[in-house]
PDB file of C-alpha atoms in Angstrom:
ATOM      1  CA  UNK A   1      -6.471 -17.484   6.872  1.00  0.00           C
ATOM      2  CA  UNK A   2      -8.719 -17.473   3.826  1.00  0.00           C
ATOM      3  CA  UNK A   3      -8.334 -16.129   0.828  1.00  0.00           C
ATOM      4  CA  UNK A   4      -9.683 -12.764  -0.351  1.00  0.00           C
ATOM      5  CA  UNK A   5     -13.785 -13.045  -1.636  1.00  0.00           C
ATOM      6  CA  UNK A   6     -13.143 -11.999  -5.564  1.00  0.00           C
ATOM      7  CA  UNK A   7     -15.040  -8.918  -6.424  1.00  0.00           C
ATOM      8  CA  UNK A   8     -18.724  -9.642  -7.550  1.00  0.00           C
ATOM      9  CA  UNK A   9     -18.453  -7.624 -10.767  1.00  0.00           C
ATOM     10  CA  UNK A  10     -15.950  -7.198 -13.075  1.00  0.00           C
ATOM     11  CA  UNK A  11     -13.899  -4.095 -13.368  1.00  0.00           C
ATOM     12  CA  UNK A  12     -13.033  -2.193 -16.419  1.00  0.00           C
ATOM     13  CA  UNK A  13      -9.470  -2.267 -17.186  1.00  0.00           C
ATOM     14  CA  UNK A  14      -7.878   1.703 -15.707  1.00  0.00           C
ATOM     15  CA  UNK A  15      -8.180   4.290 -18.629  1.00  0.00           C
ATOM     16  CA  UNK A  16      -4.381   5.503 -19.089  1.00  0.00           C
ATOM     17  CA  UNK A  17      -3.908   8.765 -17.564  1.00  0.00           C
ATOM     18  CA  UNK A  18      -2.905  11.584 -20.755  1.00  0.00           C
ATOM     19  CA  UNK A  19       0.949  11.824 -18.737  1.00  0.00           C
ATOM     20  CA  UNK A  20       3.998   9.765 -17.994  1.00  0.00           C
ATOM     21  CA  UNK A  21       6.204  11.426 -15.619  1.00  0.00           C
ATOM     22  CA  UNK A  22       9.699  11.545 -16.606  1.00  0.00           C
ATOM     23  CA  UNK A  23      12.442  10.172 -14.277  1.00  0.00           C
ATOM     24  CA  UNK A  24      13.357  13.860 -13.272  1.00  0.00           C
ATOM     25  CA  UNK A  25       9.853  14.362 -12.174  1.00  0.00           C
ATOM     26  CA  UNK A  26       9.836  11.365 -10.674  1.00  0.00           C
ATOM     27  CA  UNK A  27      12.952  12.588  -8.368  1.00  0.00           C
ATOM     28  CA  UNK A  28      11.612  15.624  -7.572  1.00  0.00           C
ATOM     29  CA  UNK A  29       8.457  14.383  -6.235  1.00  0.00           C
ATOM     30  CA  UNK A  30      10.577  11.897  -4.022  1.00  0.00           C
ATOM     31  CA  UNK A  31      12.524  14.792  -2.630  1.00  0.00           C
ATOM     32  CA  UNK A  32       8.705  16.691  -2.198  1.00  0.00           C
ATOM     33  CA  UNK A  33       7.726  13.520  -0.034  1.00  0.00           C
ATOM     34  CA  UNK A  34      10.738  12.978   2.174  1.00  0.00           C
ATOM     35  CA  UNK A  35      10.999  15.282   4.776  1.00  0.00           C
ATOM     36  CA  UNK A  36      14.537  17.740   5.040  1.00  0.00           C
ATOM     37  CA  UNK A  37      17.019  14.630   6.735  1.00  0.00           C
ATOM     38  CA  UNK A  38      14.584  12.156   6.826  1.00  0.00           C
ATOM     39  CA  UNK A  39      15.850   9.199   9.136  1.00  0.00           C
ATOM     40  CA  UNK A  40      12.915   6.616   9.008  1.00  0.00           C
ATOM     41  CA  UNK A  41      13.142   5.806  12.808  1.00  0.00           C
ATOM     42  CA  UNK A  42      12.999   9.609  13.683  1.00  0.00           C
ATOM     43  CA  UNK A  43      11.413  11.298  11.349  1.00  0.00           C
ATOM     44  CA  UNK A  44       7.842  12.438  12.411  1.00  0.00           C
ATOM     45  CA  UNK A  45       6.011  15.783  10.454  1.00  0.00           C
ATOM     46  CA  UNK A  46       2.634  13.467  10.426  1.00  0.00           C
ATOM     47  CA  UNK A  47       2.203  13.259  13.851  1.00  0.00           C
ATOM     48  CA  UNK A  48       2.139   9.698  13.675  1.00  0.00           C
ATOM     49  CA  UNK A  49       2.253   7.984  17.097  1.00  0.00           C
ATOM     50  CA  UNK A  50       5.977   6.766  17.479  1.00  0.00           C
ATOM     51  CA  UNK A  51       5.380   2.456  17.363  1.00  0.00           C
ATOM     52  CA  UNK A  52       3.858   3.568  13.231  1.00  0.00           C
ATOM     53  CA  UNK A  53       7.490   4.764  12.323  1.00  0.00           C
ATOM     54  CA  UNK A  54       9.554   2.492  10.831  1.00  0.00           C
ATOM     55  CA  UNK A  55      11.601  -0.189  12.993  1.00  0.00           C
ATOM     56  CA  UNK A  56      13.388  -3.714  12.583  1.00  0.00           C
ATOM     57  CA  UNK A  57      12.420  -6.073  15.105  1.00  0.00           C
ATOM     58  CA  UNK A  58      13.220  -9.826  15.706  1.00  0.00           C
ATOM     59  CA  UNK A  59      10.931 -11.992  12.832  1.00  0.00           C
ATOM     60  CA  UNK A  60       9.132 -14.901  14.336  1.00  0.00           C
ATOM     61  CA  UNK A  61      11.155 -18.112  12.889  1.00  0.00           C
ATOM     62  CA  UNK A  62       9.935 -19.829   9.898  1.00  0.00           C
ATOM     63  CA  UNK A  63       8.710 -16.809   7.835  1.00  0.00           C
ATOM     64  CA  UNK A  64      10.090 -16.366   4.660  1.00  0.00           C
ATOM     65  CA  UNK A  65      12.883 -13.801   3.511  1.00  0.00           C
ATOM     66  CA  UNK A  66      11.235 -11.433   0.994  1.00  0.00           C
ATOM     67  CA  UNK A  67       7.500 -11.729   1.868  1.00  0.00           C
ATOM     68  CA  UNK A  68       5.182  -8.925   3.540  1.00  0.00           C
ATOM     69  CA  UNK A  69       2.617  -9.800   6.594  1.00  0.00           C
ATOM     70  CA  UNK A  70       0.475  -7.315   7.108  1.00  0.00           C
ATOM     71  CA  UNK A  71      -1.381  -7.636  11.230  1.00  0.00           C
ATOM     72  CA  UNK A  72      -5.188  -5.936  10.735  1.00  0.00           C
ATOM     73  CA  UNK A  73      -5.519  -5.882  14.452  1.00  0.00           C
ATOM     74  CA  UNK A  74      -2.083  -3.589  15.203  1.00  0.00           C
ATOM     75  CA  UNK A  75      -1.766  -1.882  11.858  1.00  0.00           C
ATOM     76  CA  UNK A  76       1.276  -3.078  11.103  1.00  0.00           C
ATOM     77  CA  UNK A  77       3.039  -4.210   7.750  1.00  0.00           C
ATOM     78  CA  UNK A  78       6.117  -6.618   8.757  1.00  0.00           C
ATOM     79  CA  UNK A  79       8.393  -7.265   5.533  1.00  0.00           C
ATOM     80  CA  UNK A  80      11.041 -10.448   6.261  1.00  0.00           C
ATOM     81  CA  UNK A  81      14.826  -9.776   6.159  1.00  0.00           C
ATOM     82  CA  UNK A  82      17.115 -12.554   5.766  1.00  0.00           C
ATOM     83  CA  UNK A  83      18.858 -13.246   9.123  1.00  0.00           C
ATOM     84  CA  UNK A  84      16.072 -13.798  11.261  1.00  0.00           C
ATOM     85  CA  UNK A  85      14.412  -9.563  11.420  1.00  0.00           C
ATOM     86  CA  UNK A  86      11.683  -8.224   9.867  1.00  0.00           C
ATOM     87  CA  UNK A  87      11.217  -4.180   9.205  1.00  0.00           C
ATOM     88  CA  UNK A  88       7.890  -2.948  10.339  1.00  0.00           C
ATOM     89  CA  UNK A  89       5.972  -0.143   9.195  1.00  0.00           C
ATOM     90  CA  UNK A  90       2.766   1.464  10.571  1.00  0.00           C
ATOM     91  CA  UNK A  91      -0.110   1.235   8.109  1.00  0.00           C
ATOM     92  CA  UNK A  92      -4.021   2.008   7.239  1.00  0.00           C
ATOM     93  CA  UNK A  93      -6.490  -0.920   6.324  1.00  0.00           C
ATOM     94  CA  UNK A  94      -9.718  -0.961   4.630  1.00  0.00           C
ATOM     95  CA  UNK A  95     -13.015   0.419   6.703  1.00  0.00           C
ATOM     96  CA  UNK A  96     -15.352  -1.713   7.154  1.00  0.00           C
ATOM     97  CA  UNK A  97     -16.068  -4.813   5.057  1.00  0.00           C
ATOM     98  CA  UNK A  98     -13.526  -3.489   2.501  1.00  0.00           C
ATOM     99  CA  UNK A  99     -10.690  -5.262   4.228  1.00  0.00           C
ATOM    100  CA  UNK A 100      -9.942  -8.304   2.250  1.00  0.00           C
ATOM    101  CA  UNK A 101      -7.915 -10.648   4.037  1.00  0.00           C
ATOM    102  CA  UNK A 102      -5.898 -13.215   1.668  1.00  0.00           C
ATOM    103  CA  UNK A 103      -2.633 -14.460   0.162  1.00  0.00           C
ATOM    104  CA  UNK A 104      -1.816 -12.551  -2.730  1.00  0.00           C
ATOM    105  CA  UNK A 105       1.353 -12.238  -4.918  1.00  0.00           C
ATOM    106  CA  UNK A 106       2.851  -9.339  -5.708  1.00  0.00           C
ATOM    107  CA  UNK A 107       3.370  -9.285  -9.310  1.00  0.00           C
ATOM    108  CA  UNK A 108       3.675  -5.436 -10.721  1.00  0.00           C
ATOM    109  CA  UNK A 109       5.589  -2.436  -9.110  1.00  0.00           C
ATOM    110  CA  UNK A 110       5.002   1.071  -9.957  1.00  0.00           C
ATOM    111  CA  UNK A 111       6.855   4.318  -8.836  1.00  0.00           C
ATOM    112  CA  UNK A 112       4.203   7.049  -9.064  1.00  0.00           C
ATOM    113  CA  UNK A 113       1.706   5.193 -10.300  1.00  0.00           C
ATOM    114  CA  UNK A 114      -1.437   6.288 -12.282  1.00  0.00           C
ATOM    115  CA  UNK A 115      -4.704   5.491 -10.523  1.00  0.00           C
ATOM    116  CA  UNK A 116      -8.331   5.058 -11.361  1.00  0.00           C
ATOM    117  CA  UNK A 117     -11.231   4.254  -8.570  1.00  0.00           C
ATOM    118  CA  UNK A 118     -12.534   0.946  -9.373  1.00  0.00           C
ATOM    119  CA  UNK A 119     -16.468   0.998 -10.826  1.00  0.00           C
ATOM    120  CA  UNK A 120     -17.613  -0.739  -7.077  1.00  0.00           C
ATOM    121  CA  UNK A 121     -16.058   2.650  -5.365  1.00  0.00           C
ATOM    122  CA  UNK A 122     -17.950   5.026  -7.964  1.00  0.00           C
ATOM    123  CA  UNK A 123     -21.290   2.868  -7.376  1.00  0.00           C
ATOM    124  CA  UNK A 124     -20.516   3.231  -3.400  1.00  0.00           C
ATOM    125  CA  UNK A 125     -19.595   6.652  -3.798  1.00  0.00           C
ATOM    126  CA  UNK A 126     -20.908   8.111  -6.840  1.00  0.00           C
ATOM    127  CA  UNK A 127     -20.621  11.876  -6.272  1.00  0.00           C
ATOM    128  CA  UNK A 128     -16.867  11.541  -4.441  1.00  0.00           C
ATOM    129  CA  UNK A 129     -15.422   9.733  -7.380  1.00  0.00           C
ATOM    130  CA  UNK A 130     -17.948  11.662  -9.884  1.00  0.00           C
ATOM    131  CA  UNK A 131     -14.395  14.279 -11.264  1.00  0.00           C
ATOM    132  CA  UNK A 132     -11.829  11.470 -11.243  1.00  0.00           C
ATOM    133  CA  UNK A 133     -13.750   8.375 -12.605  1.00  0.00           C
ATOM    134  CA  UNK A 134     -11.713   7.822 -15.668  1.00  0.00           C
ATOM    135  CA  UNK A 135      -8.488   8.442 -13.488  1.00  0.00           C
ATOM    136  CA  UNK A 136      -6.026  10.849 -11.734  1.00  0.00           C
ATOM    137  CA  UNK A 137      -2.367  11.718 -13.229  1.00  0.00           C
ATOM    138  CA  UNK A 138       0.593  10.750 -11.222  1.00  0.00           C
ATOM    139  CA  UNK A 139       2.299  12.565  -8.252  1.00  0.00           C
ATOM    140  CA  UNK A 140       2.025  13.454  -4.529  1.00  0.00           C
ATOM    141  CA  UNK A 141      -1.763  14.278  -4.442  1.00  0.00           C
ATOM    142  CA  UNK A 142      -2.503  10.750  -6.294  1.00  0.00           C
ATOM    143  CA  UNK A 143      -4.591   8.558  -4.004  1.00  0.00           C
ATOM    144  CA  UNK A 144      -1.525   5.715  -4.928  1.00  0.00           C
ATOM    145  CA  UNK A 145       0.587   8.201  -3.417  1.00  0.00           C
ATOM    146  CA  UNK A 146       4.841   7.511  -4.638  1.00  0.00           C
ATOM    147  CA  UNK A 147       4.526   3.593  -4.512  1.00  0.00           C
ATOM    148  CA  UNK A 148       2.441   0.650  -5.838  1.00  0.00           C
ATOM    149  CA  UNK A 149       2.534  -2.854  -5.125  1.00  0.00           C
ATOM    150  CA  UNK A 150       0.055  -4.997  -6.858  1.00  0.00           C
ATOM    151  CA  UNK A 151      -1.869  -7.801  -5.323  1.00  0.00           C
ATOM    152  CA  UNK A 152      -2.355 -10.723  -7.401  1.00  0.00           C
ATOM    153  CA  UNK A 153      -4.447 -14.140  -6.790  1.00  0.00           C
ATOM    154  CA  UNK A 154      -3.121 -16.256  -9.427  1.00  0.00           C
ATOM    155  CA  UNK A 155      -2.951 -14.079 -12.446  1.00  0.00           C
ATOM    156  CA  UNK A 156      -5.988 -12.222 -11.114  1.00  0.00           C
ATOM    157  CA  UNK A 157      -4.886  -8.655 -10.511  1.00  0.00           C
ATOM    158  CA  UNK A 158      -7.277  -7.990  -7.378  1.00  0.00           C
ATOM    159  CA  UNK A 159      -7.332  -3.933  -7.850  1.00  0.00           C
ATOM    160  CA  UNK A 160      -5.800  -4.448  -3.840  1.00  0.00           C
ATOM    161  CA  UNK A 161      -2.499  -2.247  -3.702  1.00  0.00           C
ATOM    162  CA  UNK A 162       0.238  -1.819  -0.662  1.00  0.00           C
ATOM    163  CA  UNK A 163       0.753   1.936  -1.543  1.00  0.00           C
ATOM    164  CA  UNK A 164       1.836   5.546  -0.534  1.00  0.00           C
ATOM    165  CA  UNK A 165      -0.914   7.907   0.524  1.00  0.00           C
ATOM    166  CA  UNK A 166      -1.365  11.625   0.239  1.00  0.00           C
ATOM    167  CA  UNK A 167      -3.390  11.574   3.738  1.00  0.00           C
ATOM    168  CA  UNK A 168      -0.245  10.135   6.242  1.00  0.00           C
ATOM    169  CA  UNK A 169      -2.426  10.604   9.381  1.00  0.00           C
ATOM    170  CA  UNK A 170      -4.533   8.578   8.290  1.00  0.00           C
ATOM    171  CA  UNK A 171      -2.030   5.433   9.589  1.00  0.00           C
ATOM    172  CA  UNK A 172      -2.891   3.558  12.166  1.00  0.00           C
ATOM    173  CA  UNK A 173      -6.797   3.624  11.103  1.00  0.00           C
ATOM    174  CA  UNK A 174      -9.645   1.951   8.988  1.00  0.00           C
ATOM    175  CA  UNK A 175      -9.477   4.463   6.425  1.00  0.00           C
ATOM    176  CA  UNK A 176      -9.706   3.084   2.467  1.00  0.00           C
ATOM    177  CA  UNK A 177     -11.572   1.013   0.037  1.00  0.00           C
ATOM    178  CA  UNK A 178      -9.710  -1.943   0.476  1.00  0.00           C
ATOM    179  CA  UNK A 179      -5.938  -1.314   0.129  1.00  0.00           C
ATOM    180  CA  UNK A 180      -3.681  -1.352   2.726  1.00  0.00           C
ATOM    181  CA  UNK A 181      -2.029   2.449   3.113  1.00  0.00           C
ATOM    182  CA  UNK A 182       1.920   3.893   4.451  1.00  0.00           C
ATOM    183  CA  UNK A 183       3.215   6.977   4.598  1.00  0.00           C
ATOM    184  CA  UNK A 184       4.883   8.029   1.043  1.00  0.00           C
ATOM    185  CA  UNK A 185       8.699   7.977   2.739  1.00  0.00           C
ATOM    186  CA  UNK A 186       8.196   4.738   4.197  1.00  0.00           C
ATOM    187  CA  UNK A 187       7.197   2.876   1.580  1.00  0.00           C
ATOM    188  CA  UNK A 188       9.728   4.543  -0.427  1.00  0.00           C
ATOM    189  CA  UNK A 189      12.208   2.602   1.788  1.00  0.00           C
ATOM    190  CA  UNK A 190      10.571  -0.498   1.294  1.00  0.00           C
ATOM    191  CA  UNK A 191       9.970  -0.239  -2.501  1.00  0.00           C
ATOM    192  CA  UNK A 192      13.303  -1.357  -3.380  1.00  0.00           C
ATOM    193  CA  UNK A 193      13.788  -4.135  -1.394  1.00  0.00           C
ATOM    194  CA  UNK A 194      10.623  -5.790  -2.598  1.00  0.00           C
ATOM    195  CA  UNK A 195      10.450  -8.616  -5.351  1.00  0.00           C
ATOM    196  CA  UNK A 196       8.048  -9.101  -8.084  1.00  0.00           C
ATOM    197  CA  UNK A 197       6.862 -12.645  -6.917  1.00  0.00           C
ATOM    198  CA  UNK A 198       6.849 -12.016  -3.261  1.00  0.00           C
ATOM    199  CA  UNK A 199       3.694 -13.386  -0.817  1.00  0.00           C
ATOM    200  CA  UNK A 200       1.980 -10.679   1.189  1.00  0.00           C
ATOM    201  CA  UNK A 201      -0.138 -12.254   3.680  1.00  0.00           C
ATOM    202  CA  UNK A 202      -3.181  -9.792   4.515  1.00  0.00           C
ATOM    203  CA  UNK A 203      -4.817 -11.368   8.478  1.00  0.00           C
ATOM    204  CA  UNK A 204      -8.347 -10.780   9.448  1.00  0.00           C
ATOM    205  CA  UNK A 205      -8.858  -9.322  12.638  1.00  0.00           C
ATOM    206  CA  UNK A 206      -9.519 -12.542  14.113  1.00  0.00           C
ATOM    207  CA  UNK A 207      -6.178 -14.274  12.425  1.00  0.00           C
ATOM    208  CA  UNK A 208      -3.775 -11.559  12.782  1.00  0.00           C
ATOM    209  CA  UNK A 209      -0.791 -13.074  13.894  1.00  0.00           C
ATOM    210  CA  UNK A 210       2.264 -11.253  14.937  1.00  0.00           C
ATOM    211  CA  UNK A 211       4.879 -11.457  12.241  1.00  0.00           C
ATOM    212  CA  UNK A 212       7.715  -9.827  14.424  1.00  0.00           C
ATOM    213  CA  UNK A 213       7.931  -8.225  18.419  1.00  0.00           C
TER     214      UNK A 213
END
């Protein structure tokens, strides 16, 4: 597996949004995201095809508690349990060339996280990023949805995110500008159980390996 190309420009450092949400805000936007008696294995108002919903499954051996594989052929993110399980979540990769396959470290966390497009999205897409370009406010119709995760390579933050998404049918596809997507409930799960210094293994489609059955 290689690592991920760097990005051929530099990027400006985000403009800070004008709002902090408050932790009450912060609650009530969970509870706006989690469907009425959400059970993970279950729970289905996407329409998501059932292997996308959350499910432990037996961890190949030799992977390492605490770090995130994510398989660009199946869509699938596998995070490592101790004991020998993994829990897998259905997710959304990059379209096209976007997909940057890579180790990375995960070194910053966010619960509803501000967001600003990057300046190679506005040059891509000049006229869909044209109202947002110096950022978008926190909560459920941010594109970094309840959760953030950010991908490091060395103390390079890569602008690559594992994050919550306002558009949950989207999972499953090739559908964003490089990060890799789950549904805002999921990764609310996983949030907690994920360490700052953790290894998040992104395959290309010709390396994906199967992290768990």
């Amino acid at each position: 597996m290689t690592t991920a190309a760097l990005f051929s420009a530099p990027v400006a450092s985000p403009v800070l949004a004008n709002t902090w949400p408050t932790e009450s805000q912060k609650v009530a936007w969970d509870a706006q995201v989690t469907p009425p008696g959400f059970d993970p294995a279950t729970s289905n108002p996407w329409g998501l095809h059932p292997r996308f919903l959350p499910t432990r499954v037996a961890a190949k051996d030799g992977l390492t508690p605490g770090d995130i594989h994510v398989d660009a052929v199946a869509r699938y993110l596998y995070h490592i349990e101790e004991g020998g399980t993994a829990m897998r979540y259905g997710v959304a990769i990059a379209r096209g060339d976007l997909y940057e396959p890579g180790t990375y470290t995960i070194k910053r966390k966010v619960r509803w996280p501000h967001w600003q497009p990057t300046q190679n999205m506005i040059d891509r897409d000049p006229e869909l990023y044209a109202d947002i370009a110096d950022g978008m406010e926190p909560g459920p119709k941010n594109a970094l949805g309840s959760r953030a995760l950010y991908l490091f390579l060395g103390d390079r933050d890569t602008y690559l995110r594992i994050h919550g998404t306002p558009q949950p049918r989207s999972i499953g596809g090739r559908a964003s500008s490089g990060c890799v997507r789950m549904v805002m409930a999921h990764i609310n799960e996983l949030y907690p159980n994920v360490d700052i210094g953790s290894t998040a293994f992104l395959y290309s489609a010709e390396d994906s390996v199967t992290a768990g059955s």
